[in-house]
Amino acid sequence: MKFEPTDLPGVIHVLAEPHSDKRGVFARLYCPEEFAEAGIEFSPTQVNLSRNISIHTLRGMHWQDAPFGESKLVRCTRGRMWDVVADIRPESPTRGQWIAVELDADKANALFIPEGCAHGFLTLEPATEIIYHMGRMYEPGKAKGFRYDDPAFAITWPHPPTVIGDADTKWPPLEL
């Protein structure tokens, strides 16, 4: 695996190094030792699946505050997605900034997102599936969010969403 830092501290683009032969492709997608060598402390405790029927489905922007904060490793396993991370950590020098990475099932790339960052995505193909390896169990009733079009962040999405959940349209603006 290769680990590429992004402009947000602790947010890491994780690139698989697939090996191909006549049988197909094999790639290591998570190894605790390699993550530790890259300075990433991450031990998944829960794995979630997001199956999205339509192109331009938007989910986000979500997080849980400490002590329920969730680190996550997000990977597209079918299709492609525009994965967005917004830094909302109070003491972070990049608070209020965001980055986006296109995750592609064919590339097997992933994004590691530390606690204290909001996360959301837009599908770029129909039938896009996403796997989340979570660093902490989900805590019911602790989810927070802000609208995907919150002017405080001015996130540039590659296309307007065509499918979005009711809850994601009702999040209040985030006070930075």
CSV table of N, CA and C in Angstrom, one decimal:
chain,number,residue,atom,x,y,z
A,1,MET,N,0.8,-1.2,0.0
A,1,MET,CA,0.0,0.0,0.0
A,1,MET,C,0.9,1.2,0.0
A,2,LYS,N,0.4,2.3,-0.6
A,2,LYS,CA,1.0,3.6,-0.5
A,2,LYS,C,0.1,4.5,0.2
A,3,PHE,N,0.7,5.4,1.0
A,3,PHE,CA,-0.1,6.3,1.8
A,3,PHE,C,0.3,7.8,1.4
A,4,GLU,N,-0.7,8.5,0.9
A,4,GLU,CA,-0.5,9.9,0.4
A,4,GLU,C,-1.2,10.8,1.4
A,5,PRO,N,-0.5,11.7,2.1
A,5,PRO,CA,-1.1,12.7,2.9
A,5,PRO,C,-1.9,13.7,2.0
A,6,THR,N,-3.0,14.2,2.5
A,6,THR,CA,-3.8,15.2,1.8
A,6,THR,C,-3.5,16.6,2.5
A,7,ASP,N,-4.2,17.6,2.1
A,7,ASP,CA,-4.0,18.9,2.6
A,7,ASP,C,-4.7,19.1,4.0
A,8,LEU,N,-5.4,18.1,4.5
A,8,LEU,CA,-6.0,18.1,5.8
A,8,LEU,C,-5.2,17.1,6.7
A,9,PRO,N,-4.6,17.6,7.8
A,9,PRO,CA,-3.8,16.7,8.6
A,9,PRO,C,-4.5,15.5,9.1
A,10,GLY,N,-3.9,14.3,8.9
A,10,GLY,CA,-4.5,13.0,9.3
A,10,GLY,C,-5.4,12.4,8.3
A,11,VAL,N,-5.8,13.1,7.3
A,11,VAL,CA,-6.6,12.5,6.2
A,11,VAL,C,-5.6,12.0,5.2
A,12,ILE,N,-5.7,10.7,4.9
A,12,ILE,CA,-4.7,10.0,4.1
A,12,ILE,C,-5.4,9.3,2.9
A,13,HIS,N,-4.9,9.5,1.7
A,13,HIS,CA,-5.3,8.7,0.6
A,13,HIS,C,-4.5,7.4,0.6
A,14,VAL,N,-5.2,6.3,0.6
A,14,VAL,CA,-4.6,5.0,0.7
A,14,VAL,C,-4.7,4.3,-0.7
A,15,LEU,N,-3.5,4.0,-1.3
A,15,LEU,CA,-3.5,3.5,-2.7
A,15,LEU,C,-3.1,2.0,-2.6
A,16,ALA,N,-3.9,1.2,-3.2
A,16,ALA,CA,-3.6,-0.3,-3.2
A,16,ALA,C,-2.5,-0.5,-4.3
A,17,GLU,N,-1.7,-1.5,-4.1
A,17,GLU,CA,-0.7,-1.9,-5.1
A,17,GLU,C,-1.1,-3.3,-5.6
A,18,PRO,N,-2.0,-3.3,-6.6
A,18,PRO,CA,-2.5,-4.6,-7.0
A,18,PRO,C,-1.5,-5.4,-7.8
A,19,HIS,N,-1.5,-6.7,-7.7
A,19,HIS,CA,-0.7,-7.7,-8.4
A,19,HIS,C,-1.6,-8.4,-9.4
A,20,SER,N,-1.3,-8.4,-10.7
A,20,SER,CA,-2.1,-9.1,-11.7
A,20,SER,C,-1.4,-10.3,-12.3
A,21,ASP,N,-2.2,-11.3,-12.6
A,21,ASP,CA,-1.7,-12.4,-13.4
A,21,ASP,C,-2.9,-13.0,-14.1
A,22,LYS,N,-2.7,-14.2,-14.7
A,22,LYS,CA,-3.8,-14.8,-15.5
A,22,LYS,C,-5.1,-15.1,-14.7
A,23,ARG,N,-4.9,-15.1,-13.4
A,23,ARG,CA,-6.1,-15.4,-12.5
A,23,ARG,C,-6.9,-14.2,-12.3
A,24,GLY,N,-6.3,-13.0,-12.3
A,24,GLY,CA,-7.0,-11.8,-12.0
A,24,GLY,C,-6.1,-10.9,-11.2
A,25,VAL,N,-6.6,-10.2,-10.2
A,25,VAL,CA,-5.9,-9.2,-9.4
A,25,VAL,C,-6.0,-9.6,-7.9
A,26,PHE,N,-4.9,-9.3,-7.2
A,26,PHE,CA,-4.9,-9.5,-5.8
A,26,PHE,C,-4.2,-8.2,-5.2
A,27,ALA,N,-4.8,-7.6,-4.1
A,27,ALA,CA,-4.3,-6.4,-3.5
A,27,ALA,C,-4.6,-6.5,-2.0
A,28,ARG,N,-3.6,-6.1,-1.2
A,28,ARG,CA,-3.8,-5.9,0.2
A,28,ARG,C,-4.5,-4.6,0.4
A,29,LEU,N,-5.6,-4.6,1.2
A,29,LEU,CA,-6.4,-3.3,1.3
A,29,LEU,C,-6.2,-2.8,2.8
A,30,TYR,N,-5.9,-3.6,3.7
A,30,TYR,CA,-5.7,-3.1,5.1
A,30,TYR,C,-4.7,-4.1,5.8
A,31,CYS,N,-3.7,-3.5,6.4
A,31,CYS,CA,-2.7,-4.2,7.2
A,31,CYS,C,-2.4,-3.4,8.4
A,32,PRO,N,-2.6,-3.8,9.6
A,32,PRO,CA,-2.4,-2.9,10.8
A,32,PRO,C,-0.9,-2.5,10.9
A,33,GLU,N,0.0,-3.4,10.5
A,33,GLU,CA,1.4,-3.0,10.6
A,33,GLU,C,1.8,-1.9,9.6
A,34,GLU,N,1.3,-2.0,8.4
A,34,GLU,CA,1.6,-1.0,7.4
A,34,GLU,C,0.9,0.3,7.7
A,35,PHE,N,-0.3,0.3,8.3
A,35,PHE,CA,-0.9,1.5,8.7
A,35,PHE,C,-0.1,2.1,9.9
A,36,ALA,N,0.4,1.3,10.8
A,36,ALA,CA,1.2,1.8,11.9
A,36,ALA,C,2.5,2.4,11.4
A,37,GLU,N,3.1,1.8,10.5
A,37,GLU,CA,4.4,2.3,9.9
A,37,GLU,C,4.1,3.6,9.2
A,38,ALA,N,2.9,3.9,8.7
A,38,ALA,CA,2.6,5.1,8.1
A,38,ALA,C,2.1,6.2,9.1
A,39,GLY,N,2.1,5.8,10.4
A,39,GLY,CA,1.7,6.7,11.4
A,39,GLY,C,0.2,6.8,11.7
A,40,ILE,N,-0.5,5.8,11.2
A,40,ILE,CA,-2.0,5.8,11.3
A,40,ILE,C,-2.3,4.7,12.3
A,41,GLU,N,-2.9,5.2,13.5
A,41,GLU,CA,-3.4,4.3,14.5
A,41,GLU,C,-4.8,4.0,14.2
A,42,PHE,N,-5.1,2.7,13.7
A,42,PHE,CA,-6.5,2.4,13.3
A,42,PHE,C,-6.7,0.9,13.4
A,43,SER,N,-7.7,0.5,14.2
A,43,SER,CA,-8.1,-0.9,14.4
A,43,SER,C,-9.6,-0.9,14.2
A,44,PRO,N,-10.0,-1.4,13.0
A,44,PRO,CA,-11.5,-1.4,12.7
A,44,PRO,C,-12.2,-2.3,13.7
A,45,THR,N,-13.4,-1.8,14.1
A,45,THR,CA,-14.3,-2.5,15.1
A,45,THR,C,-15.6,-2.9,14.4
A,46,GLN,N,-15.9,-2.2,13.3
A,46,GLN,CA,-17.2,-2.4,12.7
A,46,GLN,C,-17.0,-2.1,11.2
A,47,VAL,N,-17.8,-2.9,10.4
A,47,VAL,CA,-17.7,-2.7,8.9
A,47,VAL,C,-19.1,-2.4,8.4
A,48,ASN,N,-19.3,-1.3,7.6
A,48,ASN,CA,-20.6,-0.9,7.1
A,48,ASN,C,-20.6,-0.9,5.6
A,49,LEU,N,-21.8,-1.2,5.0
A,49,LEU,CA,-22.0,-1.2,3.6
A,49,LEU,C,-23.0,-0.1,3.2
A,50,SER,N,-22.7,0.7,2.2
A,50,SER,CA,-23.6,1.6,1.6
A,50,SER,C,-23.8,1.3,0.2
A,51,ARG,N,-25.0,0.8,-0.1
A,51,ARG,CA,-25.4,0.4,-1.5
A,51,ARG,C,-26.3,1.5,-2.1
A,52,ASN,N,-25.9,2.1,-3.2
A,52,ASN,CA,-26.6,3.3,-3.7
A,52,ASN,C,-27.0,3.0,-5.1
A,53,ILE,N,-28.3,3.0,-5.4
A,53,ILE,CA,-28.9,2.6,-6.6
A,53,ILE,C,-28.6,3.6,-7.7
A,54,SER,N,-28.8,4.9,-7.5
A,54,SER,CA,-28.8,5.9,-8.5
A,54,SER,C,-27.5,6.7,-8.6
A,55,ILE,N,-27.1,7.1,-9.8
A,55,ILE,CA,-26.0,8.1,-10.0
A,55,ILE,C,-26.4,9.4,-9.3
A,56,HIS,N,-25.4,10.1,-8.7
A,56,HIS,CA,-25.5,11.4,-8.1
A,56,HIS,C,-26.4,11.3,-6.8
A,57,THR,N,-26.3,10.1,-6.1
A,57,THR,CA,-26.8,10.0,-4.8
A,57,THR,C,-25.8,10.7,-3.8
A,58,LEU,N,-26.3,11.5,-2.9
A,58,LEU,CA,-25.5,12.2,-2.0
A,58,LEU,C,-25.8,11.8,-0.6
A,59,ARG,N,-24.8,11.5,0.2
A,59,ARG,CA,-24.9,11.2,1.6
A,59,ARG,C,-23.9,12.1,2.4
A,60,GLY,N,-24.4,12.7,3.4
A,60,GLY,CA,-23.4,13.6,4.2
A,60,GLY,C,-23.9,15.0,4.3
A,61,MET,N,-23.3,15.7,5.1
A,61,MET,CA,-22.0,15.6,5.7
A,61,MET,C,-22.1,15.2,7.2
A,62,HIS,N,-21.5,14.0,7.6
A,62,HIS,CA,-21.8,13.4,8.9
A,62,HIS,C,-20.5,13.3,9.8
A,63,TRP,N,-20.7,13.2,11.1
A,63,TRP,CA,-19.7,12.9,12.1
A,63,TRP,C,-20.3,12.6,13.4
A,64,GLN,N,-19.5,12.2,14.3
A,64,GLN,CA,-19.9,12.1,15.8
A,64,GLN,C,-18.8,12.8,16.6
A,65,ASP,N,-19.2,13.6,17.5
A,65,ASP,CA,-18.2,14.3,18.4
A,65,ASP,C,-17.7,13.3,19.4
A,66,ALA,N,-16.5,13.7,20.0
A,66,ALA,CA,-15.9,13.0,21.1
A,66,ALA,C,-16.8,13.0,22.3
A,67,PRO,N,-16.9,12.0,23.0
A,67,PRO,CA,-16.0,10.8,23.0
A,67,PRO,C,-16.5,9.7,22.0
A,68,PHE,N,-17.4,10.0,21.1
A,68,PHE,CA,-18.0,9.0,20.2
A,68,PHE,C,-17.4,9.2,18.8
A,69,GLY,N,-16.4,10.0,18.7
A,69,GLY,CA,-15.8,10.2,17.3
A,69,GLY,C,-15.4,9.0,16.6
A,70,GLU,N,-15.6,8.9,15.3
A,70,GLU,CA,-15.3,7.8,14.5
A,70,GLU,C,-14.2,8.1,13.5
A,71,SER,N,-13.1,7.3,13.5
A,71,SER,CA,-12.2,7.3,12.4
A,71,SER,C,-12.8,6.2,11.4
A,72,LYS,N,-12.4,6.4,10.2
A,72,LYS,CA,-13.0,5.4,9.2
A,72,LYS,C,-12.0,5.3,8.0
A,73,LEU,N,-12.1,4.1,7.4
A,73,LEU,CA,-11.4,3.9,6.1
A,73,LEU,C,-12.5,3.6,5.1
A,74,VAL,N,-12.6,4.5,4.1
A,74,VAL,CA,-13.8,4.4,3.2
A,74,VAL,C,-13.2,3.9,1.8
A,75,ARG,N,-13.9,2.9,1.3
A,75,ARG,CA,-13.4,2.4,0.0
A,75,ARG,C,-14.7,2.1,-0.9
A,76,CYS,N,-14.6,2.4,-2.1
A,76,CYS,CA,-15.6,2.1,-3.1
A,76,CYS,C,-15.3,0.7,-3.7
A,77,THR,N,-16.3,-0.2,-3.5
A,77,THR,CA,-16.1,-1.5,-4.0
A,77,THR,C,-16.9,-1.8,-5.3
A,78,ARG,N,-17.7,-0.9,-5.7
A,78,ARG,CA,-18.4,-1.0,-7.0
A,78,ARG,C,-18.7,0.4,-7.5
A,79,GLY,N,-18.3,0.8,-8.7
A,79,GLY,CA,-18.6,2.1,-9.2
A,79,GLY,C,-17.5,3.1,-8.9
A,80,ARG,N,-18.0,4.4,-8.8
A,80,ARG,CA,-17.1,5.5,-8.4
A,80,ARG,C,-17.8,6.5,-7.6
A,81,MET,N,-17.1,7.2,-6.8
A,81,MET,CA,-17.7,8.2,-5.9
A,81,MET,C,-16.8,9.4,-5.7
A,82,TRP,N,-17.3,10.5,-5.4
A,82,TRP,CA,-16.6,11.7,-5.0
A,82,TRP,C,-16.7,11.8,-3.5
A,83,ASP,N,-15.6,11.5,-2.8
A,83,ASP,CA,-15.6,11.4,-1.4
A,83,ASP,C,-15.0,12.7,-0.8
A,84,VAL,N,-15.8,13.3,0.1
A,84,VAL,CA,-15.4,14.6,0.7
A,84,VAL,C,-15.2,14.5,2.2
A,85,VAL,N,-14.2,15.2,2.7
A,85,VAL,CA,-13.9,15.3,4.1
A,85,VAL,C,-13.7,16.8,4.4
A,86,ALA,N,-14.4,17.2,5.5
A,86,ALA,CA,-14.4,18.6,5.9
A,86,ALA,C,-13.8,18.6,7.4
A,87,ASP,N,-12.8,19.4,7.6
A,87,ASP,CA,-12.1,19.5,8.9
A,87,ASP,C,-12.9,20.4,9.8
A,88,ILE,N,-13.5,19.8,10.8
A,88,ILE,CA,-14.3,20.6,11.8
A,88,ILE,C,-13.6,20.5,13.2
A,89,ARG,N,-12.4,20.0,13.3
A,89,ARG,CA,-11.7,19.9,14.5
A,89,ARG,C,-11.4,21.3,15.1
A,90,PRO,N,-11.8,21.5,16.3
A,90,PRO,CA,-11.7,22.9,16.9
A,90,PRO,C,-10.3,23.5,16.9
A,91,GLU,N,-9.3,22.7,17.2
A,91,GLU,CA,-7.9,23.2,17.3
A,91,GLU,C,-7.1,23.0,16.0
A,92,SER,N,-7.7,22.5,14.9
A,92,SER,CA,-7.0,22.2,13.7
A,92,SER,C,-6.6,23.5,12.9
A,93,PRO,N,-5.4,23.6,12.4
A,93,PRO,CA,-5.1,24.8,11.6
A,93,PRO,C,-5.8,24.8,10.2
A,94,THR,N,-6.4,23.6,9.9
A,94,THR,CA,-7.2,23.6,8.6
A,94,THR,C,-8.7,23.5,8.9
A,95,ARG,N,-9.1,23.9,10.1
A,95,ARG,CA,-10.6,23.9,10.4
A,95,ARG,C,-11.3,24.8,9.4
A,96,GLY,N,-12.4,24.2,8.9
A,96,GLY,CA,-13.2,24.9,7.9
A,96,GLY,C,-12.8,24.6,6.4
A,97,GLN,N,-11.8,23.8,6.2
A,97,GLN,CA,-11.3,23.4,4.9
A,97,GLN,C,-11.8,22.0,4.6
A,98,TRP,N,-11.9,21.7,3.3
A,98,TRP,CA,-12.3,20.4,2.9
A,98,TRP,C,-11.4,19.9,1.7
A,99,ILE,N,-11.4,18.6,1.5
A,99,ILE,CA,-10.7,18.0,0.4
A,99,ILE,C,-11.7,16.9,-0.2
A,100,ALA,N,-11.5,16.6,-1.5
A,100,ALA,CA,-12.2,15.5,-2.1
A,100,ALA,C,-11.3,14.6,-2.9
A,101,VAL,N,-11.6,13.4,-2.9
A,101,VAL,CA,-10.9,12.4,-3.6
A,101,VAL,C,-11.9,11.5,-4.4
A,102,GLU,N,-11.6,11.2,-5.6
A,102,GLU,CA,-12.5,10.3,-6.3
A,102,GLU,C,-12.0,8.9,-6.0
A,103,LEU,N,-12.9,8.1,-5.4
A,103,LEU,CA,-12.6,6.7,-5.1
A,103,LEU,C,-13.3,5.8,-6.2
A,104,ASP,N,-12.5,4.9,-6.7
A,104,ASP,CA,-12.9,4.1,-7.8
A,104,ASP,C,-12.7,2.6,-7.5
A,105,ALA,N,-13.7,1.8,-7.7
A,105,ALA,CA,-13.6,0.4,-7.4
A,105,ALA,C,-12.5,-0.3,-8.2
A,106,ASP,N,-12.3,0.1,-9.4
A,106,ASP,CA,-11.3,-0.5,-10.2
A,106,ASP,C,-9.9,-0.1,-9.8
A,107,LYS,N,-9.7,1.0,-9.1
A,107,LYS,CA,-8.4,1.4,-8.6
A,107,LYS,C,-8.2,0.8,-7.2
A,108,ALA,N,-9.2,0.5,-6.5
A,108,ALA,CA,-9.2,0.0,-5.1
A,108,ALA,C,-8.5,1.0,-4.1
A,109,ASN,N,-8.6,2.3,-4.4
A,109,ASN,CA,-8.1,3.3,-3.5
A,109,ASN,C,-9.1,3.6,-2.4
A,110,ALA,N,-8.6,4.2,-1.3
A,110,ALA,CA,-9.4,4.4,-0.2
A,110,ALA,C,-9.0,5.7,0.5
A,111,LEU,N,-9.8,6.2,1.4
A,111,LEU,CA,-9.5,7.4,2.1
A,111,LEU,C,-9.7,7.1,3.6
A,112,PHE,N,-8.6,7.4,4.4
A,112,PHE,CA,-8.6,7.3,5.8
A,112,PHE,C,-9.0,8.6,6.4
A,113,ILE,N,-10.1,8.6,7.2
A,113,ILE,CA,-10.6,9.9,7.8
A,113,ILE,C,-10.5,9.8,9.3
A,114,PRO,N,-9.8,10.7,9.9
A,114,PRO,CA,-9.6,10.6,11.4
A,114,PRO,C,-10.8,11.2,12.1
A,115,GLU,N,-10.9,10.9,13.4
A,115,GLU,CA,-12.0,11.5,14.2
A,115,GLU,C,-12.0,13.0,14.1
A,116,GLY,N,-13.1,13.6,14.2
A,116,GLY,CA,-13.2,15.1,14.2
A,116,GLY,C,-13.4,15.7,12.8
A,117,CYS,N,-13.6,14.8,11.8
A,117,CYS,CA,-13.8,15.3,10.4
A,117,CYS,C,-15.2,14.9,10.0
A,118,ALA,N,-15.9,15.7,9.2
A,118,ALA,CA,-17.2,15.4,8.7
A,118,ALA,C,-16.9,14.7,7.3
A,119,HIS,N,-17.8,13.8,7.0
A,119,HIS,CA,-17.6,13.0,5.8
A,119,HIS,C,-18.9,12.9,5.0
A,120,GLY,N,-18.8,12.9,3.7
A,120,GLY,CA,-19.9,12.7,2.8
A,120,GLY,C,-19.4,12.3,1.4
A,121,PHE,N,-20.4,11.9,0.6
A,121,PHE,CA,-20.0,11.5,-0.8
A,121,PHE,C,-21.1,11.7,-1.8
A,122,LEU,N,-20.7,11.7,-3.0
A,122,LEU,CA,-21.7,11.7,-4.2
A,122,LEU,C,-21.3,10.6,-5.1
A,123,THR,N,-22.3,9.7,-5.4
A,123,THR,CA,-22.0,8.7,-6.4
A,123,THR,C,-21.8,9.2,-7.8
A,124,LEU,N,-20.9,8.6,-8.5
A,124,LEU,CA,-20.6,9.1,-9.9
A,124,LEU,C,-21.1,8.1,-10.9
A,125,GLU,N,-21.6,6.9,-10.4
A,125,GLU,CA,-22.1,5.9,-11.3
A,125,GLU,C,-23.3,5.3,-10.6
A,126,PRO,N,-24.3,4.7,-11.4
A,126,PRO,CA,-25.4,4.0,-10.7
A,126,PRO,C,-24.8,2.7,-10.1
A,127,ALA,N,-25.5,2.2,-9.1
A,127,ALA,CA,-25.1,0.9,-8.4
A,127,ALA,C,-23.8,1.0,-7.7
A,128,THR,N,-23.4,2.2,-7.1
A,128,THR,CA,-22.2,2.3,-6.5
A,128,THR,C,-22.3,1.8,-5.0
A,129,GLU,N,-21.3,1.0,-4.6
A,129,GLU,CA,-21.2,0.4,-3.3
A,129,GLU,C,-20.0,0.9,-2.5
A,130,ILE,N,-20.1,1.2,-1.3
A,130,ILE,CA,-19.1,1.7,-0.4
A,130,ILE,C,-19.0,0.8,0.8
A,131,ILE,N,-17.7,0.5,1.2
A,131,ILE,CA,-17.5,-0.2,2.5
A,131,ILE,C,-16.8,0.8,3.4
A,132,TYR,N,-17.2,0.9,4.6
A,132,TYR,CA,-16.6,1.7,5.7
A,132,TYR,C,-16.1,0.7,6.7
A,133,HIS,N,-14.8,0.8,7.0
A,133,HIS,CA,-14.2,0.1,8.2
A,133,HIS,C,-14.1,1.2,9.2
A,134,MET,N,-14.8,1.0,10.3
A,134,MET,CA,-15.0,2.0,11.4
A,134,MET,C,-14.0,1.7,12.6
A,135,GLY,N,-13.4,2.8,13.1
A,135,GLY,CA,-12.6,2.6,14.2
A,135,GLY,C,-13.3,2.6,15.6
A,136,ARG,N,-14.6,2.8,15.6
A,136,ARG,CA,-15.4,2.8,16.8
A,136,ARG,C,-16.8,2.4,16.4
A,137,MET,N,-17.5,1.7,17.3
A,137,MET,CA,-18.9,1.3,17.0
A,137,MET,C,-19.7,2.6,16.9
A,138,TYR,N,-20.7,2.5,16.1
A,138,TYR,CA,-21.7,3.6,15.9
A,138,TYR,C,-22.5,3.8,17.2
A,139,GLU,N,-22.7,5.0,17.7
A,139,GLU,CA,-23.4,5.3,18.9
A,139,GLU,C,-24.7,6.0,18.5
A,140,PRO,N,-25.8,5.2,18.6
A,140,PRO,CA,-27.2,5.8,18.2
A,140,PRO,C,-27.4,7.1,19.0
A,141,GLY,N,-28.0,8.0,18.2
A,141,GLY,CA,-28.4,9.3,18.8
A,141,GLY,C,-27.2,10.3,18.9
A,142,LYS,N,-26.0,10.0,18.4
A,142,LYS,CA,-24.9,10.9,18.5
A,142,LYS,C,-24.5,11.5,17.2
A,143,ALA,N,-25.1,11.1,16.1
A,143,ALA,CA,-24.8,11.6,14.8
A,143,ALA,C,-25.0,13.1,14.7
A,144,LYS,N,-24.2,13.7,14.0
A,144,LYS,CA,-24.3,15.2,13.7
A,144,LYS,C,-24.1,15.4,12.2
A,145,GLY,N,-24.4,16.5,11.7
A,145,GLY,CA,-24.2,16.8,10.3
A,145,GLY,C,-24.4,18.3,10.0
A,146,PHE,N,-24.0,18.6,8.8
A,146,PHE,CA,-24.3,19.9,8.2
A,146,PHE,C,-24.7,19.7,6.7
A,147,ARG,N,-25.4,20.6,6.2
A,147,ARG,CA,-25.8,20.5,4.8
A,147,ARG,C,-24.7,20.4,3.8
A,148,TYR,N,-24.8,19.6,2.8
A,148,TYR,CA,-23.8,19.4,1.8
A,148,TYR,C,-23.5,20.8,1.0
A,149,ASP,N,-24.4,21.7,1.1
A,149,ASP,CA,-24.2,23.0,0.4
A,149,ASP,C,-24.1,24.1,1.4
A,150,ASP,N,-23.6,23.8,2.6
A,150,ASP,CA,-23.4,24.8,3.6
A,150,ASP,C,-22.4,25.9,3.1
A,151,PRO,N,-22.8,27.2,3.0
A,151,PRO,CA,-21.9,28.2,2.5
A,151,PRO,C,-20.6,28.4,3.3
A,152,ALA,N,-20.5,27.9,4.5
A,152,ALA,CA,-19.3,28.1,5.3
A,152,ALA,C,-18.2,27.2,4.7
A,153,PHE,N,-18.5,26.1,4.0
A,153,PHE,CA,-17.5,25.3,3.4
A,153,PHE,C,-17.5,25.5,1.9
A,154,ALA,N,-18.6,25.8,1.3
A,154,ALA,CA,-18.6,26.0,-0.2
A,154,ALA,C,-18.0,24.8,-0.9
A,155,ILE,N,-18.4,23.6,-0.6
A,155,ILE,CA,-17.9,22.4,-1.2
A,155,ILE,C,-18.3,22.4,-2.7
A,156,THR,N,-17.3,22.1,-3.5
A,156,THR,CA,-17.5,22.0,-4.9
A,156,THR,C,-17.8,20.5,-5.3
A,157,TRP,N,-19.1,20.2,-5.6
A,157,TRP,CA,-19.5,18.9,-6.0
A,157,TRP,C,-19.5,18.8,-7.5
A,158,PRO,N,-19.1,17.7,-8.1
A,158,PRO,CA,-19.0,17.6,-9.5
A,158,PRO,C,-20.3,17.6,-10.2
A,159,HIS,N,-21.4,17.4,-9.5
A,159,HIS,CA,-22.8,17.4,-10.1
A,159,HIS,C,-23.7,17.7,-9.0
A,160,PRO,N,-24.8,18.4,-9.2
A,160,PRO,CA,-25.9,18.5,-8.2
A,160,PRO,C,-26.4,17.1,-7.8
A,161,PRO,N,-26.8,16.9,-6.5
A,161,PRO,CA,-27.3,15.6,-6.2
A,161,PRO,C,-28.7,15.5,-6.8
A,162,THR,N,-29.0,14.2,-7.2
A,162,THR,CA,-30.4,13.9,-7.7
A,162,THR,C,-31.2,13.1,-6.7
A,163,VAL,N,-30.4,12.4,-5.8
A,163,VAL,CA,-31.1,11.7,-4.7
A,163,VAL,C,-30.3,12.1,-3.4
A,164,ILE,N,-31.1,12.5,-2.4
A,164,ILE,CA,-30.6,12.8,-1.1
A,164,ILE,C,-31.6,12.6,0.0
A,165,GLY,N,-31.2,12.0,1.1
A,165,GLY,CA,-32.1,11.7,2.2
A,165,GLY,C,-32.7,12.9,2.8
A,166,ASP,N,-33.9,12.8,3.4
A,166,ASP,CA,-34.6,13.9,4.0
A,166,ASP,C,-33.7,14.5,5.1
A,167,ALA,N,-33.1,13.6,6.0
A,167,ALA,CA,-32.3,14.1,7.1
A,167,ALA,C,-31.2,15.0,6.6
A,168,ASP,N,-30.5,14.6,5.5
A,168,ASP,CA,-29.4,15.4,5.0
A,168,ASP,C,-29.8,16.7,4.4
A,169,THR,N,-31.1,16.9,4.1
A,169,THR,CA,-31.5,18.3,3.7
A,169,THR,C,-31.9,19.2,4.8
A,170,LYS,N,-32.0,18.6,6.0
A,170,LYS,CA,-32.4,19.4,7.2
A,170,LYS,C,-31.4,19.7,8.2
A,171,TRP,N,-30.1,19.3,8.0
A,171,TRP,CA,-29.0,19.7,8.9
A,171,TRP,C,-28.9,21.2,8.9
A,172,PRO,N,-28.6,21.8,10.1
A,172,PRO,CA,-28.4,23.2,10.2
A,172,PRO,C,-27.0,23.6,9.7
A,173,PRO,N,-26.8,24.9,9.4
A,173,PRO,CA,-25.4,25.3,9.0
A,173,PRO,C,-24.5,25.1,10.2
A,174,LEU,N,-23.2,24.9,9.9
A,174,LEU,CA,-22.3,24.6,10.9
A,174,LEU,C,-21.6,25.9,11.3
A,175,GLU,N,-21.6,26.2,12.6
A,175,GLU,CA,-21.0,27.4,13.2
A,175,GLU,C,-19.5,27.1,13.3
A,176,LEU,N,-18.7,27.8,12.5
A,176,LEU,CA,-17.2,27.6,12.6
A,176,LEU,C,-16.6,28.6,13.6
